[in-house]
Amino acid sequence: QTHEIMLLTHFNLGGVLLSELHRLGESRLANRLNSLLRRFDDRDLYHTLIWLCWYDLMCAHSMQPWTEELKHKSHAELESWAVARKREKRELELMIDEYLLYAC
């Protein structure tokens, strides 16, 4: 039932990510990400965070920022963090920016 609620609330790529995190047994991470995504009404930031979380998950990066650090950041701090993360890998930045251009 939790998966269905998340897919109804986040009916796009975000819902798929949250559902996948639950399937992988990462419910704590899914809940933290869900809470983070609901904090701000900013579509670009929402989708950027989804892509960055997918990237970290697929590359087996530490998920500690997602479970511990990001929950305390303000909107401006979270935007700055996301911009800095995108710039770490040019291809990722281009892909996210293109997605935002066409999806939002």
PDB file of C-alpha atoms in Angstrom, residues 13-77:
ATOM      1  CA  LEU A  13      10.323   9.171 -12.169  1.00  0.00           C
ATOM      2  CA  GLY A  14      10.209  10.085  -8.478  1.00  0.00           C
ATOM      3  CA  GLY A  15       7.532   7.494  -7.787  1.00  0.00           C
ATOM      4  CA  VAL A  16       9.530   4.832  -9.575  1.00  0.00           C
ATOM      5  CA  LEU A  17      12.631   5.695  -7.532  1.00  0.00           C
ATOM      6  CA  LEU A  18      10.749   5.655  -4.222  1.00  0.00           C
ATOM      7  CA  SER A  19       9.118   2.339  -5.095  1.00  0.00           C
ATOM      8  CA  GLU A  20      12.468   0.861  -6.118  1.00  0.00           C
ATOM      9  CA  LEU A  21      14.083   1.984  -2.871  1.00  0.00           C
ATOM     10  CA  HIS A  22      11.366   0.147  -0.928  1.00  0.00           C
ATOM     11  CA  ARG A  23      11.834  -2.932  -3.109  1.00  0.00           C
ATOM     12  CA  LEU A  24      15.560  -2.875  -2.314  1.00  0.00           C
ATOM     13  CA  GLY A  25      14.826  -2.719   1.414  1.00  0.00           C
ATOM     14  CA  GLU A  26      15.866   0.935   1.647  1.00  0.00           C
ATOM     15  CA  SER A  27      12.659   2.143   3.296  1.00  0.00           C
ATOM     16  CA  ARG A  28      14.487   4.625   5.520  1.00  0.00           C
ATOM     17  CA  LEU A  29      16.110   6.225   2.486  1.00  0.00           C
ATOM     18  CA  ALA A  30      12.787   6.241   0.611  1.00  0.00           C
ATOM     19  CA  ASN A  31      11.057   7.952   3.523  1.00  0.00           C
ATOM     20  CA  ARG A  32      13.796  10.574   3.875  1.00  0.00           C
ATOM     21  CA  LEU A  33      13.770  11.261   0.136  1.00  0.00           C
ATOM     22  CA  ASN A  34       9.974  11.477   0.107  1.00  0.00           C
ATOM     23  CA  SER A  35      10.098  13.984   2.960  1.00  0.00           C
ATOM     24  CA  LEU A  36      12.784  16.002   1.197  1.00  0.00           C
ATOM     25  CA  LEU A  37      10.848  16.095  -2.084  1.00  0.00           C
ATOM     26  CA  ARG A  38       7.705  17.378  -0.349  1.00  0.00           C
ATOM     27  CA  ARG A  39       9.449  20.229   1.488  1.00  0.00           C
ATOM     28  CA  PHE A  40       9.721  22.635  -1.434  1.00  0.00           C
ATOM     29  CA  ASP A  41       7.450  23.492  -4.330  1.00  0.00           C
ATOM     30  CA  ASP A  42      10.164  23.657  -6.983  1.00  0.00           C
ATOM     31  CA  ARG A  43       9.769  21.336  -9.976  1.00  0.00           C
ATOM     32  CA  ASP A  44      13.317  21.823 -11.250  1.00  0.00           C
ATOM     33  CA  LEU A  45      14.833  21.061  -7.859  1.00  0.00           C
ATOM     34  CA  TYR A  46      12.473  18.095  -7.420  1.00  0.00           C
ATOM     35  CA  HIS A  47      13.560  16.482 -10.688  1.00  0.00           C
ATOM     36  CA  THR A  48      17.216  17.351 -10.155  1.00  0.00           C
ATOM     37  CA  LEU A  49      17.171  15.632  -6.764  1.00  0.00           C
ATOM     38  CA  ILE A  50      15.496  12.568  -8.276  1.00  0.00           C
ATOM     39  CA  TRP A  51      18.193  12.264 -10.955  1.00  0.00           C
ATOM     40  CA  LEU A  52      21.008  12.816  -8.468  1.00  0.00           C
ATOM     41  CA  CYS A  53      19.606  10.188  -6.119  1.00  0.00           C
ATOM     42  CA  TRP A  54      19.252   7.698  -9.000  1.00  0.00           C
ATOM     43  CA  TYR A  55      22.832   8.464  -9.997  1.00  0.00           C
ATOM     44  CA  ASP A  56      24.155   7.877  -6.477  1.00  0.00           C
ATOM     45  CA  LEU A  57      22.152   4.673  -6.156  1.00  0.00           C
ATOM     46  CA  MET A  58      23.315   3.274  -9.517  1.00  0.00           C
ATOM     47  CA  CYS A  59      26.962   4.184  -8.880  1.00  0.00           C
ATOM     48  CA  ALA A  60      26.866   2.733  -5.355  1.00  0.00           C
ATOM     49  CA  HIS A  61      27.831   6.090  -3.859  1.00  0.00           C
ATOM     50  CA  SER A  62      27.258   6.740  -0.185  1.00  0.00           C
ATOM     51  CA  MET A  63      23.623   7.536   0.493  1.00  0.00           C
ATOM     52  CA  GLN A  64      24.454   9.299   3.764  1.00  0.00           C
ATOM     53  CA  PRO A  65      23.822  12.784   2.334  1.00  0.00           C
ATOM     54  CA  TRP A  66      20.313  11.637   1.401  1.00  0.00           C
ATOM     55  CA  THR A  67      19.557  10.141   4.801  1.00  0.00           C
ATOM     56  CA  GLU A  68      21.343  12.583   7.097  1.00  0.00           C
ATOM     57  CA  GLU A  69      22.704  15.820   5.632  1.00  0.00           C
ATOM     58  CA  LEU A  70      20.128  17.114   3.161  1.00  0.00           C
ATOM     59  CA  LYS A  71      17.186  17.160   5.564  1.00  0.00           C
ATOM     60  CA  HIS A  72      18.670  20.159   7.389  1.00  0.00           C
ATOM     61  CA  LYS A  73      19.336  22.314   4.328  1.00  0.00           C
ATOM     62  CA  SER A  74      17.269  25.330   3.358  1.00  0.00           C
ATOM     63  CA  HIS A  75      15.906  25.682  -0.161  1.00  0.00           C
ATOM     64  CA  ALA A  76      18.866  27.857  -1.206  1.00  0.00           C
ATOM     65  CA  GLU A  77      21.381  25.469   0.372  1.00  0.00           C
TER      66      GLU A  77
END
